[in-house]
Tab-separated table of C-alpha atoms and ligand atoms in Angstrom:
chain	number	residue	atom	x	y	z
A	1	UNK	CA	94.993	-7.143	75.452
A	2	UNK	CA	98.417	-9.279	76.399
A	3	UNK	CA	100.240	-9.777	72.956
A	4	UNK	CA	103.611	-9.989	73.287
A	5	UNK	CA	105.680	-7.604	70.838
A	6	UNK	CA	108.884	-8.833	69.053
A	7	UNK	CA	110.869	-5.925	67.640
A	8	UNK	CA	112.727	-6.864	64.269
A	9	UNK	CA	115.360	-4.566	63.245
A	10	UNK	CA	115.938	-4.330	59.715
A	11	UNK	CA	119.475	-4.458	58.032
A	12	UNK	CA	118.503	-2.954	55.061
A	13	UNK	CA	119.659	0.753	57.001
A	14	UNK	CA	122.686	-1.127	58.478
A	15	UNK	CA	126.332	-0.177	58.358
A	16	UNK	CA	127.127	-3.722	55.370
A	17	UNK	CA	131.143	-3.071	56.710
A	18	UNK	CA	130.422	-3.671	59.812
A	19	UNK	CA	127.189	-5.990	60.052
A	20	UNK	CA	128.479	-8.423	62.629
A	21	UNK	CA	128.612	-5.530	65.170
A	22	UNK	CA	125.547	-3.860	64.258
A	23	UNK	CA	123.645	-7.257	64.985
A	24	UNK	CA	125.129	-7.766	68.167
A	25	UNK	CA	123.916	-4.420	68.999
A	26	UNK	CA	120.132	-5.195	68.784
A	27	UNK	CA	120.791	-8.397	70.556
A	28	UNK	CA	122.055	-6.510	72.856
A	29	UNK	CA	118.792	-4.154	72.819
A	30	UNK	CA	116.531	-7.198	73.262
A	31	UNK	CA	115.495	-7.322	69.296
A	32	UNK	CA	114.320	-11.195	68.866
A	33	UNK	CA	113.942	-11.064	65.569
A	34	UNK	CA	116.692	-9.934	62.619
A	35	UNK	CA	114.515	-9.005	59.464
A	36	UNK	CA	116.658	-9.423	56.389
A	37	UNK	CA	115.376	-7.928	52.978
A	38	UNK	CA	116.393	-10.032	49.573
A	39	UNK	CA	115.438	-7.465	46.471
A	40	UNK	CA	116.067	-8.368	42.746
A	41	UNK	CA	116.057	-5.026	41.108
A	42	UNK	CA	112.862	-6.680	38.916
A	43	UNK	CA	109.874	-6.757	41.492
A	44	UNK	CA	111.454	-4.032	43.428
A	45	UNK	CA	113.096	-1.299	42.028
A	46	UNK	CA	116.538	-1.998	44.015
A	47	UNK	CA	118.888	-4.745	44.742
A	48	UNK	CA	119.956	-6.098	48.181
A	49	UNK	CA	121.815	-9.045	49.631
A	50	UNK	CA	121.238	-12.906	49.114
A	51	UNK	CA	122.238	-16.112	50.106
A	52	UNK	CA	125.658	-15.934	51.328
A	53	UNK	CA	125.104	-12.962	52.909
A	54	UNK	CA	122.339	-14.955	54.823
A	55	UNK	CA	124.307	-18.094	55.159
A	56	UNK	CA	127.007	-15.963	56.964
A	57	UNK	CA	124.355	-13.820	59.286
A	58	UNK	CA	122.989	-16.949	60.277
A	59	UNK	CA	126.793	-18.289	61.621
A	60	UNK	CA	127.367	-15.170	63.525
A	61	UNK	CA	123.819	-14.473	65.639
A	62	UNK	CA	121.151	-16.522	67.649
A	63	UNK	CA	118.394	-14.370	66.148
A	64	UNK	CA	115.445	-15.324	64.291
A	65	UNK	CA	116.292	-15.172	60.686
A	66	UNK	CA	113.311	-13.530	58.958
A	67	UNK	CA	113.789	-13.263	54.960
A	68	UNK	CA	111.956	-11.043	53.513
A	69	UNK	CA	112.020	-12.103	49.694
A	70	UNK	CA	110.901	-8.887	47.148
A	71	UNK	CA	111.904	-11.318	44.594
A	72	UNK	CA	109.791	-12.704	41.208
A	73	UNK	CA	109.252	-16.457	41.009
A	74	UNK	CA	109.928	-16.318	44.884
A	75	UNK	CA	109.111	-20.550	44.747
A	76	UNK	CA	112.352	-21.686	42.919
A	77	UNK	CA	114.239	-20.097	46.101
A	78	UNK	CA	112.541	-20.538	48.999
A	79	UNK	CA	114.112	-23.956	49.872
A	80	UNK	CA	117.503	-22.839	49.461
A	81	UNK	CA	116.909	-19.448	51.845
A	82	UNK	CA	115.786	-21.918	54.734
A	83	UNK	CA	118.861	-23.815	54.023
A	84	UNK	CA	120.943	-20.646	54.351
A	85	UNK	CA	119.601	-20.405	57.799
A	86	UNK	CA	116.455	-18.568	57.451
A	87	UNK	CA	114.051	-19.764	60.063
A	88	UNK	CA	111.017	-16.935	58.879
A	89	UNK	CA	110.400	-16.568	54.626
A	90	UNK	CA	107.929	-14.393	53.079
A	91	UNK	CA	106.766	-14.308	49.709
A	92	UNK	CA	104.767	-11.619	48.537
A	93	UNK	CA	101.471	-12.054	46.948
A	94	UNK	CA	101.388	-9.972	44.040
A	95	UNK	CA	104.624	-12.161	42.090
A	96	UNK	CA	103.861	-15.763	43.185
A	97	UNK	CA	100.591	-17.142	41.625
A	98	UNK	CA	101.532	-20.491	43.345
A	99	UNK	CA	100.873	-18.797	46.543
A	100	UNK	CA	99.814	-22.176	48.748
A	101	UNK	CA	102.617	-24.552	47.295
A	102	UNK	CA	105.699	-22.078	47.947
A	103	UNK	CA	103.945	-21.473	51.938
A	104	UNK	CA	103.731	-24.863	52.349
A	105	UNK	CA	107.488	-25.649	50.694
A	106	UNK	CA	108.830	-23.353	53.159
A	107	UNK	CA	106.871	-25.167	56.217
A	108	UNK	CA	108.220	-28.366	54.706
A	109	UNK	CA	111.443	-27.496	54.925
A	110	UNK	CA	110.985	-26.442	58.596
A	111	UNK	CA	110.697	-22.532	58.497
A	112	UNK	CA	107.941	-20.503	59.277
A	113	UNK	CA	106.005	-19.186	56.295
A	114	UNK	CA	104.536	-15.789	55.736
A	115	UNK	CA	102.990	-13.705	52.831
A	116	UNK	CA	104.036	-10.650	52.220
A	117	UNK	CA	101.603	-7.935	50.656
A	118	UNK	CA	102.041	-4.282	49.578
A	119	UNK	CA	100.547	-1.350	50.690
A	120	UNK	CA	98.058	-1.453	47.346
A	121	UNK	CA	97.151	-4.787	47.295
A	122	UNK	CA	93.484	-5.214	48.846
A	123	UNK	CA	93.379	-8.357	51.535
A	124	UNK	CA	91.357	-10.560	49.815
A	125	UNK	CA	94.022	-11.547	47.515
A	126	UNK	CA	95.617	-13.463	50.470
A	127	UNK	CA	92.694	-14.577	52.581
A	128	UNK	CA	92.713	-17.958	50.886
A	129	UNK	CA	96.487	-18.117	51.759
A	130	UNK	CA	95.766	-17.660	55.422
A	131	UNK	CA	95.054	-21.020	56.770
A	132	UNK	CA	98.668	-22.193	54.812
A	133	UNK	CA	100.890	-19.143	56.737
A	134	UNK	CA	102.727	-18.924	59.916
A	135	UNK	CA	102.288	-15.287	59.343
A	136	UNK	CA	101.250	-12.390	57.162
A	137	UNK	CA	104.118	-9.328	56.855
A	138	UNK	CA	101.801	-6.514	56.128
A	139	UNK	CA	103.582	-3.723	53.927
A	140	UNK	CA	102.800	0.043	55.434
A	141	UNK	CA	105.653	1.400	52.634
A	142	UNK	CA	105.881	0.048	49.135
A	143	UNK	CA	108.836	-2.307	49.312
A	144	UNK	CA	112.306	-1.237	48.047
A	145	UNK	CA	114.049	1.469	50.452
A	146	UNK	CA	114.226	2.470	53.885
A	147	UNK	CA	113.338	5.274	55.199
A	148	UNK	CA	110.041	5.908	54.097
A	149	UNK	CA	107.266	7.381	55.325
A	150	UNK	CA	104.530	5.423	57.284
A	151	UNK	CA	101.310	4.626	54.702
A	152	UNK	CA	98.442	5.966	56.952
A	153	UNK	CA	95.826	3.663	55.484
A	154	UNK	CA	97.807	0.894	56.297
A	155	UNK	CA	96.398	1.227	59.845
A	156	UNK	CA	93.459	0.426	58.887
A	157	UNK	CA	94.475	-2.566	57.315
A	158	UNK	CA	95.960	-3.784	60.146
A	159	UNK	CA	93.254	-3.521	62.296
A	160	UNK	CA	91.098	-5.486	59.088
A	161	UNK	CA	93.464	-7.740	59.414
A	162	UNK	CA	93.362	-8.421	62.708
A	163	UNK	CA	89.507	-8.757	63.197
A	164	UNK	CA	89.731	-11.546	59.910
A	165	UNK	CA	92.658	-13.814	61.862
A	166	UNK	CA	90.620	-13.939	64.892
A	167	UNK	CA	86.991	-14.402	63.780
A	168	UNK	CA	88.436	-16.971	61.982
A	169	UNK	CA	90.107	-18.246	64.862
A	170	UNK	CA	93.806	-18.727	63.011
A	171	UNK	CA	96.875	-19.001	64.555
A	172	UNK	CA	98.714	-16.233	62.056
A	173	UNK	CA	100.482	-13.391	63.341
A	174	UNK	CA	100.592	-10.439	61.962
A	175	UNK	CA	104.690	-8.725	61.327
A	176	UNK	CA	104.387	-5.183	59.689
A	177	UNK	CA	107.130	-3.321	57.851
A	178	UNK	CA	107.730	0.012	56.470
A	179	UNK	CA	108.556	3.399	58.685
A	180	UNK	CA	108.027	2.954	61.942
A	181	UNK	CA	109.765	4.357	64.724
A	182	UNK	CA	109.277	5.859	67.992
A	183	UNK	CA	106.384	7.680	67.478
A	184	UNK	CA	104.339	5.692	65.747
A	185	UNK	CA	105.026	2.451	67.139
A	186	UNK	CA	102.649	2.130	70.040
A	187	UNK	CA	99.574	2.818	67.870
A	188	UNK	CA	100.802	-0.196	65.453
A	189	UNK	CA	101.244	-2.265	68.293
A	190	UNK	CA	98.135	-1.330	69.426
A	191	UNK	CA	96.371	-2.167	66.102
A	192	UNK	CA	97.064	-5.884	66.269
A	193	UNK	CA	100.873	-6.203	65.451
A	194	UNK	CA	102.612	-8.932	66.400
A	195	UNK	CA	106.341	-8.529	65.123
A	196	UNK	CA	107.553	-5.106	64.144
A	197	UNK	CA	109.999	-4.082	61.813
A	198	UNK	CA	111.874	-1.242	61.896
A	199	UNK	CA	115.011	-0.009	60.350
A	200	UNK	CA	116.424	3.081	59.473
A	201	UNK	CA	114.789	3.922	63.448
A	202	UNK	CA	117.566	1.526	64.564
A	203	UNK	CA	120.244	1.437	62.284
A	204	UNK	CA	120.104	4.738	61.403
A	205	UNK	CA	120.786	6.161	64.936
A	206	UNK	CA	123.728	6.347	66.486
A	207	UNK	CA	123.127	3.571	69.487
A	208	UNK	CA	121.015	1.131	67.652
A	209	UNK	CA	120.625	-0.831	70.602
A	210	UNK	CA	119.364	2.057	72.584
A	211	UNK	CA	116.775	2.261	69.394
A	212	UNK	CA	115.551	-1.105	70.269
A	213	UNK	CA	114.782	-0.483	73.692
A	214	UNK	CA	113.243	2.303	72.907
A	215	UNK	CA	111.050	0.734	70.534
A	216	UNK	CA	110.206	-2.051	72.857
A	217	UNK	CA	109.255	0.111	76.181
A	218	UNK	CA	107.218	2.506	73.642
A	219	UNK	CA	105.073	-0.462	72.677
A	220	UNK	CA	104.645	-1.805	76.282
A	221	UNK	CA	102.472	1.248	77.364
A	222	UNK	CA	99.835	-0.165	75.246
A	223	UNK	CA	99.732	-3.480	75.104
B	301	DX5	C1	111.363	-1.948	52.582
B	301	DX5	C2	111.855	-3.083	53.432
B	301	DX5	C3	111.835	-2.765	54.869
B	301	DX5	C4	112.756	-1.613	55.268
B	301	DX5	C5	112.159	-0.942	56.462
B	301	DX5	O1	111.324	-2.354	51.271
B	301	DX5	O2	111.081	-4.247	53.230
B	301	DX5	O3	112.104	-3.911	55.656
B	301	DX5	O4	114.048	-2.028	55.577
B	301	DX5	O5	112.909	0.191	56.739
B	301	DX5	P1	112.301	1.441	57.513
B	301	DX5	O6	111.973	0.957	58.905
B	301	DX5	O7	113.396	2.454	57.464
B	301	DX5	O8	111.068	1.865	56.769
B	302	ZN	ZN1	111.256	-5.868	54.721
């Protein structure tokens, strides 16, 4: 198996003071990606960042913007995070009942789409949705902090997941999210992930872009 692993560190566990430097830092580390979580305090139990926040991100790196939005009615926003600079939106399943029209809004407007889906929510719900994303972001923690413990099951998912996208011969890549780090990594990867997210692994060390290289050789002895 030759899939080729991006690493996207999270800024949910970043230092917010000082987020220009913390970004170059994975740069730096060879992250590819920059996952950036929206939360609205209603789907999720927490609030994040949003638009400007984005808008200036996008100014100061060359990364991949990747929103992740844990936001209801995700469709009446969509557009206007791609024209913040987002170049990767998710939606998640369980809040957008409109699930093909808001993937293929986002495509429209020239991002990549994904679907997001928690750790609860069985894979069916989204298998319709599959021919319409650029990629599925596959919860292993339910969304709303950092720092939390791998799901085990979610594993199992993955590797579900993986055996649906390519018996059914789709282009869809699989991103996963929710406490991973160094040890845990390499089996993820090995399961059929395509982007990984990690966060408080990076940006909660003291040489975050140390933690991305890290993460990146630890994945390369498996695939
Ligand atoms: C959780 C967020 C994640 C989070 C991951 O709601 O969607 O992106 O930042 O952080 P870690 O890697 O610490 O679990
Ligand atoms: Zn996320």
């Amino acid at each position: 198996m030759n899939r080729v692993v991006e690493i996207a560190p999270s800024i949910l566990s970043a230092d917010f003071a000082r987020l220009g430097e913390e970004i170059a830092a994975v740069e730096r580390g060879g992250a590819s990606v920059l996952h950036f979580d929206v939360m609205d305090g209603h789907f999720v139990p927490n609030i994040t960042v949003g638009l400007p926040v984005l808008k200036s991100v996008a100014r100061a790196t060359k990364l991949v913007i990747d929103a992740h939005l844990m936001i209801s009615e995700p469709g009446r926003w969509v557009e206007q995070f791609v024209e913040a600079g987002a170049q990767m939106v998710s939606v998640h399943v369980e809040t957008d009942p409109h699930l093909q029209r808001t993937l293929t809004c986002i495509k429209d407007k020239g991002a990549m789409a994904g679907v997001a889906i928690n750790p609860a929510t069985p894979l069916i719900a989204l298998e319709e949705a599959l021919p319409f994303a650029d990629f599925v972001l596959l919860m292993s923690v339910n969304p709303g902090f950092g720092g939390q413990k791998f799901i085990s099951t979610a594993l199992d998912k993955l590797r579900r997941l993986r055996r649906i996208i390519d018996e059914r011969q789709l282009k869809t890549r699989i991103e996963i999210d929710g406490g991973i780090d160094r040890n845990n990594i390499a089996e993820v990867a090995a399961a059929g992930a395509e982007i990984i997210v990690s966060g408080s692994a990076v940006f909660g060390t003291p040489d975050p872009a140390q933690a991305v290289r890290d993460l990146r050789e630890a994945t390369m002895q498996w695939v």
